[in-house]
Amino acid sequence: MRKLAVYQVNCKVYMMKSVPFERMQIELAYLVDSTLLKTEEYSQLHNKNCYKNYVFDGLKPIEKNRCYQEGKLYTFSIRCLDEKLAKYFEKELAIAYTETMKGLSCEMVTIKRCMIEKLYLLTPAIMKFNDGYWKKSHSFEEFQHRIFQNAVKKYNQYTGEKIAEDFKLYTNIKMLNDKPMKIRYKNISLLGDKFELYIAENETAQSIAYFLLGTGICELNSRGYGYANYRAM
């Protein structure tokens, strides 16, 4: 089994141009991509159709007028499971720049293992059903099953294990949005959700919950979606 550790790189950026809230994750993804494309190794990771095992949140502080202002400083955090990649982000994001923003400084920390009471999403989780947004033609039970299956599949692939699926990952789920949250992805719009997962106390559930802090929940994690924080017991 591979060592499991979650690394977080806290980044400070300077805005070169104002950016509306709706484009924030797109612009942050450009910044992250620009660092990965500097080397052959991480270019291959960027271009490969696979779980990338990193995720980032949005700019902070959140602007009340839903527009991040030119000339101001903001922070964001990126997490991953690979210490080498985390150190690379720490070094390269501090000097990365796009037309929109410029990196200023970064600091890497390790998120310590603890008993997790709940995970709660800071950026929407995206689940791509073939027929569109899940509420149109799928039940809440199917939605929950996809959350479970996605988490287990990512965990198995990373650890090299094949865990039995006869365990409970969480004891309760609480939706945090009344209406689906619209996001831009490439040239289309997708709908996502924010929710809380109250994590079960069994060892497998706790390991996967910690793992998800580094990879994100559901899909499009490397575009900044499914980033979760936690509350310890």
PDB file of C-alpha atoms in Angstrom:
ATOM      1  CA  MET A   1       0.000   0.000   0.000  1.00  0.00           C
ATOM      2  CA  ARG A   2       1.270   3.472  -0.877  1.00  0.00           C
ATOM      3  CA  LYS A   3       1.908   5.965   1.896  1.00  0.00           C
ATOM      4  CA  LEU A   4      -1.097   8.236   2.289  1.00  0.00           C
ATOM      5  CA  ALA A   5      -0.452  11.871   3.166  1.00  0.00           C
ATOM      6  CA  VAL A   6      -2.227  15.071   2.159  1.00  0.00           C
ATOM      7  CA  TYR A   7      -0.149  18.142   1.367  1.00  0.00           C
ATOM      8  CA  GLN A   8      -1.521  21.668   1.110  1.00  0.00           C
ATOM      9  CA  VAL A   9       0.206  24.597  -0.581  1.00  0.00           C
ATOM     10  CA  ASN A  10      -1.123  28.009   0.436  1.00  0.00           C
ATOM     11  CA  CYS A  11      -0.572  30.540  -2.331  1.00  0.00           C
ATOM     12  CA  LYS A  12      -0.714  34.333  -2.484  1.00  0.00           C
ATOM     13  CA  VAL A  13      -1.449  35.963  -5.852  1.00  0.00           C
ATOM     14  CA  TYR A  14      -1.645  39.467  -7.296  1.00  0.00           C
ATOM     15  CA  MET A  15      -4.458  40.235  -9.719  1.00  0.00           C
ATOM     16  CA  MET A  16      -3.289  41.702 -13.022  1.00  0.00           C
ATOM     17  CA  LYS A  17      -6.874  42.052 -14.277  1.00  0.00           C
ATOM     18  CA  SER A  18     -10.284  42.012 -12.655  1.00  0.00           C
ATOM     19  CA  VAL A  19     -12.048  38.646 -12.877  1.00  0.00           C
ATOM     20  CA  PRO A  20     -15.767  37.957 -12.339  1.00  0.00           C
ATOM     21  CA  PHE A  21     -16.616  35.232  -9.857  1.00  0.00           C
ATOM     22  CA  GLU A  22     -17.931  32.977 -12.643  1.00  0.00           C
ATOM     23  CA  ARG A  23     -14.449  32.782 -14.232  1.00  0.00           C
ATOM     24  CA  MET A  24     -12.437  32.391 -11.050  1.00  0.00           C
ATOM     25  CA  GLN A  25     -11.887  28.622 -11.230  1.00  0.00           C
ATOM     26  CA  ILE A  26     -11.069  28.836 -14.940  1.00  0.00           C
ATOM     27  CA  GLU A  27      -8.372  31.450 -14.311  1.00  0.00           C
ATOM     28  CA  LEU A  28      -6.908  29.515 -11.377  1.00  0.00           C
ATOM     29  CA  ALA A  29      -6.802  26.386 -13.540  1.00  0.00           C
ATOM     30  CA  TYR A  30      -4.829  28.333 -16.166  1.00  0.00           C
ATOM     31  CA  LEU A  31      -2.322  29.338 -13.486  1.00  0.00           C
ATOM     32  CA  VAL A  32      -1.933  25.771 -12.202  1.00  0.00           C
ATOM     33  CA  ASP A  33      -1.699  24.379 -15.743  1.00  0.00           C
ATOM     34  CA  SER A  34       1.047  26.871 -16.604  1.00  0.00           C
ATOM     35  CA  THR A  35       3.236  25.375 -13.865  1.00  0.00           C
ATOM     36  CA  LEU A  36       2.603  21.779 -14.920  1.00  0.00           C
ATOM     37  CA  LEU A  37       3.458  22.498 -18.552  1.00  0.00           C
ATOM     38  CA  LYS A  38       6.974  23.611 -17.625  1.00  0.00           C
ATOM     39  CA  THR A  39       8.288  20.040 -17.415  1.00  0.00           C
ATOM     40  CA  GLU A  40       7.883  16.906 -19.502  1.00  0.00           C
ATOM     41  CA  GLU A  41       6.886  14.824 -16.467  1.00  0.00           C
ATOM     42  CA  TYR A  42       4.062  17.097 -15.365  1.00  0.00           C
ATOM     43  CA  SER A  43       3.002  17.907 -18.932  1.00  0.00           C
ATOM     44  CA  GLN A  44       2.286  14.191 -19.306  1.00  0.00           C
ATOM     45  CA  LEU A  45       0.250  14.242 -16.094  1.00  0.00           C
ATOM     46  CA  HIS A  46      -1.697  17.268 -17.327  1.00  0.00           C
ATOM     47  CA  ASN A  47      -2.481  15.694 -20.710  1.00  0.00           C
ATOM     48  CA  LYS A  48      -3.177  12.149 -19.504  1.00  0.00           C
ATOM     49  CA  ASN A  49      -6.783  11.019 -19.068  1.00  0.00           C
ATOM     50  CA  CYS A  50      -6.509   9.900 -15.455  1.00  0.00           C
ATOM     51  CA  TYR A  51      -7.159  10.956 -11.879  1.00  0.00           C
ATOM     52  CA  LYS A  52      -4.744  13.815 -11.285  1.00  0.00           C
ATOM     53  CA  ASN A  53      -4.981  13.582  -7.479  1.00  0.00           C
ATOM     54  CA  TYR A  54      -4.853  17.300  -6.821  1.00  0.00           C
ATOM     55  CA  VAL A  55      -7.546  19.889  -6.213  1.00  0.00           C
ATOM     56  CA  PHE A  56      -7.686  23.603  -5.413  1.00  0.00           C
ATOM     57  CA  ASP A  57     -10.198  25.962  -3.860  1.00  0.00           C
ATOM     58  CA  GLY A  58     -11.169  29.505  -4.902  1.00  0.00           C
ATOM     59  CA  LEU A  59      -9.738  32.937  -4.264  1.00  0.00           C
ATOM     60  CA  LYS A  60     -10.059  34.389  -0.792  1.00  0.00           C
ATOM     61  CA  PRO A  61     -11.377  36.679   0.505  1.00  0.00           C
ATOM     62  CA  ILE A  62     -14.632  36.378  -1.445  1.00  0.00           C
ATOM     63  CA  GLU A  63     -15.662  39.714  -2.947  1.00  0.00           C
ATOM     64  CA  LYS A  64     -19.185  40.844  -2.091  1.00  0.00           C
ATOM     65  CA  ASN A  65     -19.693  42.256  -5.582  1.00  0.00           C
ATOM     66  CA  ARG A  66     -18.636  38.885  -7.099  1.00  0.00           C
ATOM     67  CA  CYS A  67     -15.647  40.384  -8.894  1.00  0.00           C
ATOM     68  CA  TYR A  68     -11.991  39.942  -7.943  1.00  0.00           C
ATOM     69  CA  GLN A  69     -10.281  43.285  -8.374  1.00  0.00           C
ATOM     70  CA  GLU A  70      -7.225  44.240 -10.407  1.00  0.00           C
ATOM     71  CA  GLY A  71      -4.369  45.347  -8.157  1.00  0.00           C
ATOM     72  CA  LYS A  72      -5.503  43.386  -5.085  1.00  0.00           C
ATOM     73  CA  LEU A  73      -3.959  40.401  -3.312  1.00  0.00           C
ATOM     74  CA  TYR A  74      -5.786  37.120  -2.771  1.00  0.00           C
ATOM     75  CA  THR A  75      -4.962  33.621  -1.560  1.00  0.00           C
ATOM     76  CA  PHE A  76      -5.935  30.115  -2.605  1.00  0.00           C
ATOM     77  CA  SER A  77      -4.867  26.616  -1.588  1.00  0.00           C
ATOM     78  CA  ILE A  78      -3.994  23.567  -3.655  1.00  0.00           C
ATOM     79  CA  ARG A  79      -3.822  20.061  -2.217  1.00  0.00           C
ATOM     80  CA  CYS A  80      -2.336  16.815  -3.475  1.00  0.00           C
ATOM     81  CA  LEU A  81      -1.119  13.391  -2.305  1.00  0.00           C
ATOM     82  CA  ASP A  82       2.358  13.494  -3.855  1.00  0.00           C
ATOM     83  CA  GLU A  83       5.021  15.248  -1.771  1.00  0.00           C
ATOM     84  CA  LYS A  84       7.215  15.809  -4.824  1.00  0.00           C
ATOM     85  CA  LEU A  85       4.339  17.473  -6.686  1.00  0.00           C
ATOM     86  CA  ALA A  86       3.479  19.580  -3.615  1.00  0.00           C
ATOM     87  CA  LYS A  87       7.065  20.853  -3.414  1.00  0.00           C
ATOM     88  CA  TYR A  88       6.957  21.588  -7.135  1.00  0.00           C
ATOM     89  CA  PHE A  89       3.750  23.606  -6.709  1.00  0.00           C
ATOM     90  CA  GLU A  90       5.278  25.429  -3.737  1.00  0.00           C
ATOM     91  CA  LYS A  91       8.248  26.511  -5.850  1.00  0.00           C
ATOM     92  CA  GLU A  92       6.602  27.143  -9.213  1.00  0.00           C
ATOM     93  CA  LEU A  93       3.266  28.711  -8.226  1.00  0.00           C
ATOM     94  CA  ALA A  94       5.202  31.395  -6.347  1.00  0.00           C
ATOM     95  CA  ILE A  95       6.628  32.584  -9.677  1.00  0.00           C
ATOM     96  CA  ALA A  96       3.813  31.571 -12.032  1.00  0.00           C
ATOM     97  CA  TYR A  97       1.843  34.148 -13.970  1.00  0.00           C
ATOM     98  CA  THR A  98      -0.859  34.480 -16.586  1.00  0.00           C
ATOM     99  CA  GLU A  99      -2.478  37.530 -18.153  1.00  0.00           C
ATOM    100  CA  THR A 100      -4.849  37.575 -15.189  1.00  0.00           C
ATOM    101  CA  MET A 101      -2.778  36.858 -12.080  1.00  0.00           C
ATOM    102  CA  LYS A 102       0.750  36.507 -10.783  1.00  0.00           C
ATOM    103  CA  GLY A 103       2.043  34.256  -8.009  1.00  0.00           C
ATOM    104  CA  LEU A 104       3.826  35.982  -5.124  1.00  0.00           C
ATOM    105  CA  SER A 105       4.531  33.386  -2.435  1.00  0.00           C
ATOM    106  CA  CYS A 106       3.658  29.835  -1.386  1.00  0.00           C
ATOM    107  CA  GLU A 107       3.931  27.757   1.764  1.00  0.00           C
ATOM    108  CA  MET A 108       3.515  23.985   2.004  1.00  0.00           C
ATOM    109  CA  VAL A 109       2.014  22.225   5.040  1.00  0.00           C
ATOM    110  CA  THR A 110       0.965  18.638   5.737  1.00  0.00           C
ATOM    111  CA  ILE A 111      -2.596  18.021   6.856  1.00  0.00           C
ATOM    112  CA  LYS A 112      -2.373  15.768   9.884  1.00  0.00           C
ATOM    113  CA  ARG A 113      -4.487  12.634  10.187  1.00  0.00           C
ATOM    114  CA  CYS A 114      -7.317  12.831  12.680  1.00  0.00           C
ATOM    115  CA  MET A 115     -10.797  11.425  13.232  1.00  0.00           C
ATOM    116  CA  ILE A 116     -12.993  13.338  10.800  1.00  0.00           C
ATOM    117  CA  GLU A 117     -16.554  14.202  11.796  1.00  0.00           C
ATOM    118  CA  LYS A 118     -17.564  15.676   8.468  1.00  0.00           C
ATOM    119  CA  LEU A 119     -16.357  16.882   5.071  1.00  0.00           C
ATOM    120  CA  TYR A 120     -17.970  20.013   3.655  1.00  0.00           C
ATOM    121  CA  LEU A 121     -17.511  21.335   0.137  1.00  0.00           C
ATOM    122  CA  LEU A 122     -16.015  24.766  -0.516  1.00  0.00           C
ATOM    123  CA  THR A 123     -16.292  24.445  -4.303  1.00  0.00           C
ATOM    124  CA  PRO A 124     -19.181  22.615  -6.045  1.00  0.00           C
ATOM    125  CA  ALA A 125     -18.927  18.891  -6.698  1.00  0.00           C
ATOM    126  CA  ILE A 126     -19.499  17.929 -10.319  1.00  0.00           C
ATOM    127  CA  MET A 127     -21.060  14.642 -11.359  1.00  0.00           C
ATOM    128  CA  LYS A 128     -21.307  14.069 -15.112  1.00  0.00           C
ATOM    129  CA  PHE A 129     -24.166  11.718 -15.946  1.00  0.00           C
ATOM    130  CA  ASN A 130     -24.594  10.895 -19.640  1.00  0.00           C
ATOM    131  CA  ASP A 131     -28.008  12.552 -19.641  1.00  0.00           C
ATOM    132  CA  GLY A 132     -26.976  15.726 -17.834  1.00  0.00           C
ATOM    133  CA  TYR A 133     -27.595  17.007 -14.324  1.00  0.00           C
ATOM    134  CA  TRP A 134     -28.538  14.177 -11.974  1.00  0.00           C
ATOM    135  CA  LYS A 135     -31.793  15.656 -10.648  1.00  0.00           C
ATOM    136  CA  LYS A 136     -33.389  15.552 -14.102  1.00  0.00           C
ATOM    137  CA  SER A 137     -33.620  11.778 -14.296  1.00  0.00           C
ATOM    138  CA  HIS A 138     -31.800  10.169 -11.377  1.00  0.00           C
ATOM    139  CA  SER A 139     -32.749   9.512  -7.775  1.00  0.00           C
ATOM    140  CA  PHE A 140     -31.002  10.832  -4.695  1.00  0.00           C
ATOM    141  CA  GLU A 141     -29.925   7.246  -3.994  1.00  0.00           C
ATOM    142  CA  GLU A 142     -28.188   7.084  -7.399  1.00  0.00           C
ATOM    143  CA  PHE A 143     -26.501  10.416  -6.668  1.00  0.00           C
ATOM    144  CA  GLN A 144     -25.185   9.077  -3.363  1.00  0.00           C
ATOM    145  CA  HIS A 145     -24.057   5.826  -4.991  1.00  0.00           C
ATOM    146  CA  ARG A 146     -21.964   7.791  -7.500  1.00  0.00           C
ATOM    147  CA  ILE A 147     -20.302   9.738  -4.673  1.00  0.00           C
ATOM    148  CA  PHE A 148     -19.380   6.432  -3.010  1.00  0.00           C
ATOM    149  CA  GLN A 149     -18.242   4.705  -6.208  1.00  0.00           C
ATOM    150  CA  ASN A 150     -16.096   7.635  -7.326  1.00  0.00           C
ATOM    151  CA  ALA A 151     -14.370   7.835  -3.935  1.00  0.00           C
ATOM    152  CA  VAL A 152     -13.679   4.091  -3.758  1.00  0.00           C
ATOM    153  CA  LYS A 153     -12.424   3.892  -7.344  1.00  0.00           C
ATOM    154  CA  LYS A 154      -9.972   6.768  -6.829  1.00  0.00           C
ATOM    155  CA  TYR A 155      -8.804   5.313  -3.521  1.00  0.00           C
ATOM    156  CA  ASN A 156      -8.249   1.840  -4.990  1.00  0.00           C
ATOM    157  CA  GLN A 157      -6.352   3.204  -7.956  1.00  0.00           C
ATOM    158  CA  TYR A 158      -4.059   5.314  -5.795  1.00  0.00           C
ATOM    159  CA  THR A 159      -3.364   2.745  -3.062  1.00  0.00           C
ATOM    160  CA  GLY A 160      -3.297  -0.331  -5.279  1.00  0.00           C
ATOM    161  CA  GLU A 161      -5.845  -1.989  -3.011  1.00  0.00           C
ATOM    162  CA  LYS A 162      -9.180  -3.562  -3.830  1.00  0.00           C
ATOM    163  CA  ILE A 163     -11.215  -2.750  -0.763  1.00  0.00           C
ATOM    164  CA  ALA A 164     -14.476  -4.523  -0.006  1.00  0.00           C
ATOM    165  CA  GLU A 165     -17.385  -2.183  -0.611  1.00  0.00           C
ATOM    166  CA  ASP A 166     -19.517  -3.452   2.277  1.00  0.00           C
ATOM    167  CA  PHE A 167     -18.778  -0.459   4.494  1.00  0.00           C
ATOM    168  CA  LYS A 168     -20.536   2.816   5.190  1.00  0.00           C
ATOM    169  CA  LEU A 169     -18.598   5.900   4.070  1.00  0.00           C
ATOM    170  CA  TYR A 170     -20.884   8.395   5.751  1.00  0.00           C
ATOM    171  CA  THR A 171     -23.874   8.327   8.074  1.00  0.00           C
ATOM    172  CA  ASN A 172     -25.637  11.422   6.732  1.00  0.00           C
ATOM    173  CA  ILE A 173     -25.487  13.810   3.800  1.00  0.00           C
ATOM    174  CA  LYS A 174     -26.737  17.392   3.943  1.00  0.00           C
ATOM    175  CA  MET A 175     -27.243  19.401   0.758  1.00  0.00           C
ATOM    176  CA  LEU A 176     -26.052  23.006   1.079  1.00  0.00           C
ATOM    177  CA  ASN A 177     -27.660  24.530  -2.015  1.00  0.00           C
ATOM    178  CA  ASP A 178     -31.370  24.782  -2.859  1.00  0.00           C
ATOM    179  CA  LYS A 179     -30.719  25.223  -6.568  1.00  0.00           C
ATOM    180  CA  PRO A 180     -27.968  23.628  -8.698  1.00  0.00           C
ATOM    181  CA  MET A 181     -24.834  25.758  -9.008  1.00  0.00           C
ATOM    182  CA  LYS A 182     -23.887  26.739 -12.549  1.00  0.00           C
ATOM    183  CA  ILE A 183     -20.225  26.580 -13.555  1.00  0.00           C
ATOM    184  CA  ARG A 184     -18.340  27.159 -16.776  1.00  0.00           C
ATOM    185  CA  TYR A 185     -16.237  24.318 -18.163  1.00  0.00           C
ATOM    186  CA  LYS A 186     -14.547  24.767 -21.553  1.00  0.00           C
ATOM    187  CA  ASN A 187     -17.362  26.046 -23.792  1.00  0.00           C
ATOM    188  CA  ILE A 188     -20.282  24.611 -21.862  1.00  0.00           C
ATOM    189  CA  SER A 189     -22.081  25.108 -18.569  1.00  0.00           C
ATOM    190  CA  LEU A 190     -22.330  22.348 -15.975  1.00  0.00           C
ATOM    191  CA  LEU A 191     -24.387  22.127 -12.808  1.00  0.00           C
ATOM    192  CA  GLY A 192     -22.951  21.130  -9.450  1.00  0.00           C
ATOM    193  CA  ASP A 193     -23.791  20.911  -5.770  1.00  0.00           C
ATOM    194  CA  LYS A 194     -22.312  21.644  -2.375  1.00  0.00           C
ATOM    195  CA  PHE A 195     -22.977  19.228   0.461  1.00  0.00           C
ATOM    196  CA  GLU A 196     -21.699  17.921   3.773  1.00  0.00           C
ATOM    197  CA  LEU A 197     -20.823  14.290   4.437  1.00  0.00           C
ATOM    198  CA  TYR A 198     -20.906  13.097   8.054  1.00  0.00           C
ATOM    199  CA  ILE A 199     -18.170  10.478   7.990  1.00  0.00           C
ATOM    200  CA  ALA A 200     -18.659   7.049   9.549  1.00  0.00           C
ATOM    201  CA  GLU A 201     -16.248   6.073  12.293  1.00  0.00           C
ATOM    202  CA  ASN A 202     -14.964   2.852  10.708  1.00  0.00           C
ATOM    203  CA  GLU A 203     -11.299   2.744   9.652  1.00  0.00           C
ATOM    204  CA  THR A 204     -11.970   2.511   5.903  1.00  0.00           C
ATOM    205  CA  ALA A 205     -14.333   5.496   5.877  1.00  0.00           C
ATOM    206  CA  GLN A 206     -11.869   7.589   7.857  1.00  0.00           C
ATOM    207  CA  SER A 207      -8.991   6.719   5.496  1.00  0.00           C
ATOM    208  CA  ILE A 208     -11.036   7.577   2.415  1.00  0.00           C
ATOM    209  CA  ALA A 209     -12.281  10.838   3.955  1.00  0.00           C
ATOM    210  CA  TYR A 210      -8.685  11.906   4.608  1.00  0.00           C
ATOM    211  CA  PHE A 211      -7.757  10.828   1.069  1.00  0.00           C
ATOM    212  CA  LEU A 212     -10.564  12.961  -0.411  1.00  0.00           C
ATOM    213  CA  LEU A 213      -9.092  16.068   1.211  1.00  0.00           C
ATOM    214  CA  GLY A 214      -6.173  15.658  -1.184  1.00  0.00           C
ATOM    215  CA  THR A 215      -8.013  14.602  -4.322  1.00  0.00           C
ATOM    216  CA  GLY A 216     -11.385  16.313  -4.132  1.00  0.00           C
ATOM    217  CA  ILE A 217     -14.860  14.767  -4.258  1.00  0.00           C
ATOM    218  CA  CYS A 218     -16.536  13.563  -7.491  1.00  0.00           C
ATOM    219  CA  GLU A 219     -15.172  14.845 -10.833  1.00  0.00           C
ATOM    220  CA  LEU A 220     -13.200  17.705 -12.444  1.00  0.00           C
ATOM    221  CA  ASN A 221     -11.058  18.064  -9.331  1.00  0.00           C
ATOM    222  CA  SER A 222      -8.061  19.333 -11.309  1.00  0.00           C
ATOM    223  CA  ARG A 223     -10.304  22.175 -12.535  1.00  0.00           C
ATOM    224  CA  GLY A 224     -10.946  23.230  -8.922  1.00  0.00           C
ATOM    225  CA  TYR A 225     -14.200  21.419  -8.162  1.00  0.00           C
ATOM    226  CA  GLY A 226     -15.028  19.161  -5.237  1.00  0.00           C
ATOM    227  CA  TYR A 227     -12.564  20.828  -2.832  1.00  0.00           C
ATOM    228  CA  ALA A 228     -13.577  19.909   0.715  1.00  0.00           C
ATOM    229  CA  ASN A 229     -12.625  21.036   4.185  1.00  0.00           C
ATOM    230  CA  TYR A 230     -13.210  19.018   7.324  1.00  0.00           C
ATOM    231  CA  ARG A 231     -14.235  19.193  10.953  1.00  0.00           C
ATOM    232  CA  ALA A 232     -12.441  16.918  13.363  1.00  0.00           C
ATOM    233  CA  MET A 233     -14.242  14.912  16.037  1.00  0.00           C
TER     234      MET A 233
END
